[in-house]
Amino acid sequence: MYVLGIETSCDETAAAVVDADRRILSNIVLTQLEDHRPYGGVVPEVAARAHLKHLTPIVRKALAEAGLNLADIDGVAATAGPGLIGGVMVGTTAAKAMAFAAGKPFLAINHLEGHALTPRLTDDVAFPYLLLLVSGGHCQLLIVEGVGRYRRLGTTMDDAVGEAFDKVAKCLGLGYPGGPALERAAADGDPESYDLPRPLIGRAGCEFSFSGLKTAVRQIVDRQPPGPLTYSVVADLAASFQAAAADALADRTGNALAIARKYLAQQEKGLGLTALVVAGGVAANRTIRTRLAALAETDGLPFVAPPLALCTDNGAMIAWAGVERLRLGLVDGLDARARPRWPLDPDATPVAGAGVKA
Ligand code: KG4
Ligand code: ZN
C-alpha cells in the first residue's frame, strides 16, 4: 500500500510517498524561509501563493523519487487543518483533484495527527503512549490511544513553546526562524546566568504557560545599555531561556505521566503506557530531548523522538497518517472541509483564558 502525502499548512510545501511497511520512498520539503524572512514571520497570503507555485513540481518530484506514477498510489492524503487556511486549501484541493483523477481515495489528515503518529512510522511504537506535542502553534500533552483516539491532558494557557522560542529569538536579534537560531546561541551561553521564572512548575496538572517567561527575557533586554546587545548577553539569555523552557516541559510531562497511568488503569483494557514520545518542531531541540529522555529513564519508559527531519513539518508524516487511516477504511469524501481549527481531542475542556490554537 502506497500513500502520497501533502503538507501545506504553514510555511513548508511538502510531499512524500510512504508505504504500509513504514518505508519512506520519498520526502520532499521546500521551506519558504526566504519568502518570509523580510517580514520576520510567516505571512499567510505569501505562504498560500508560494504553496500554489511550488506544490505541483514538488508532488511530481516525490512521485519520481519513489519511482511511482499516480496510478500506483493507493490513496492521496493532505493536511486539512489546523493551519493557515489559504495553504490548507491549496493542499487539499490539489490532493482531491489527484484522487478524483486517479480514482483513488482521498484522506483529510489532521496535521497534529501527522505529528502524533510519526513515532509509529519511525519506531513502530504501540498504543497507548504519552505524547508531548511541541511546535510553533501547539504545546499539548496527549494520550494517544489509537488512530483518531486522543485524550488531551494539558495545553498552553498562552503561547506555544515554539512561539515563545521564536519571540525570544526575535527580541534577542537572532532573526527568523527563531528556535534553531536560539539553540545555537544557547550553546555558547551559561544557562544559570539569569534567574528566569519557571511558570507553573511544582503545581498540579499539566497545563503550560510561556508568556511570563518571554516577558521576563524582554524586561532584561530592555534594561541593557542602549545599542546592540553583546553576544555574551545574547548567548547567556538564550541559554537561560532554553533551560527554563526545558524545566517547564519536563515538570509538566512528569505530572502527565502520572495522570496518564491513572487514566489508563481505570479503562476497561487496563493497558499500560508503552513510551514517552516527543513530536513537533521543538522536538528538534537537543536540550529538551535530553531532559525528556532523562525523565523517561527515571520512569522506566522507552523515550522516542523522531529524527530531526521528521520532527519539523514534512509530507511523510501526512502520508503515514494516511496509511494508518486507509488501512482502517477511514477515507474521506471530496467534500471534506479545510479547517483552520481542528482539535485532536474535541472533548478536552478548554483551559481558562487560553488562546488555544487547535
Ligand atoms: O512543527 P513545526 O515545524 O511547525 C508547526 O506546526 O508549528 O514547528 C516549528 C516550530 C517553530 O516555532 C520553531 O522555532 C521550532 O519549532 N523549532 C525549534 C527548533 N527547531 C524548530 N525550537 C527550539 N529548538 C529548535 N532546535
Ligand atoms: Zn507541525
Coordinates of C-alpha atoms and ligand atoms in Angstrom, one line a residue, residues 7 9-12 82 111-112 115 133-138 160-167 169 176-184 241-242 279-286 288 308 311-314 317, ligand 1:
E7 CA 1.6 19.2 3.7
S9 CA -0.5 24.1 6.5
C10 CA 2.3 26.6 7.3
D11 CA 5.5 27.6 5.6
E12 CA 6.7 24.2 4.2
P82 CA -5.4 23.0 11.6
H111 CA -1.8 18.0 10.9
L112 CA -1.5 17.2 14.6
H115 CA 2.9 14.6 14.3
L133 CA 3.5 17.8 21.0
V134 CA 5.5 20.9 20.8
S135 CA 5.5 23.2 17.8
G136 CA 5.1 26.8 16.7
G137 CA 1.3 26.6 17.1
H138 CA 0.9 23.9 19.7
A160 CA 3.0 27.6 22.4
V161 CA 6.6 26.8 23.3
G162 CA 7.9 27.2 19.7
E163 CA 6.2 30.5 19.5
A164 CA 8.0 31.6 22.7
F165 CA 11.3 30.4 21.2
D166 CA 10.5 32.4 18.1
K167 CA 9.5 35.6 20.0
A169 CA 14.9 34.9 19.4
Y176 CA 13.8 34.1 11.9
P177 CA 13.3 31.2 12.3
G178 CA 14.0 31.6 16.0
G179 CA 14.1 28.1 17.5
P180 CA 17.2 26.7 15.8
A181 CA 19.0 30.1 16.0
L182 CA 18.3 30.3 19.7
E183 CA 19.5 26.8 20.3
R184 CA 22.8 27.6 18.5
F241 CA 15.6 30.8 28.5
Q242 CA 16.1 27.4 27.0
A279 CA 7.0 15.3 18.4
G280 CA 6.6 18.7 16.6
G281 CA 9.3 21.2 15.6
V282 CA 10.5 22.0 19.1
A283 CA 11.4 18.2 19.5
A284 CA 14.4 19.1 17.4
N285 CA 15.9 20.9 20.4
R286 CA 18.7 18.8 21.9
I288 CA 14.8 19.5 25.6
L308 CA 15.0 15.9 13.3
C311 CA 10.0 16.4 13.8
T312 CA 9.5 19.6 11.7
D313 CA 6.7 19.7 9.2
N314 CA 7.0 17.3 6.3
M317 CA 4.0 12.3 8.5
Ligands
KG4_1 O1 6.1 21.5 13.8 P1 6.7 22.7 13.1 O2 7.7 22.5 12.0 O3 5.6 23.7 12.6 C1 4.4 23.9 13.3 O4 3.5 23.1 13.1 O5 4.4 24.9 14.1 O6 7.4 23.6 14.3 C2 8.0 24.8 14.1 C3 8.4 25.4 15.4 C4 9.0 26.8 15.4 O7 8.4 27.6 16.4 C5 10.5 26.7 15.5 O8 11.1 27.8 16.1 C6 10.5 25.5 16.5 O9 9.5 24.6 16.0 N1 11.8 24.8 16.4 C7 12.7 24.8 17.5 C8 13.9 24.2 17.0 N2 13.7 23.8 15.7 C9 12.4 24.2 15.4 N3 12.6 25.2 18.7 C10 13.6 25.1 19.6 N4 14.8 24.5 19.2 C11 14.9 24.0 17.9 N5 16.1 23.4 17.6

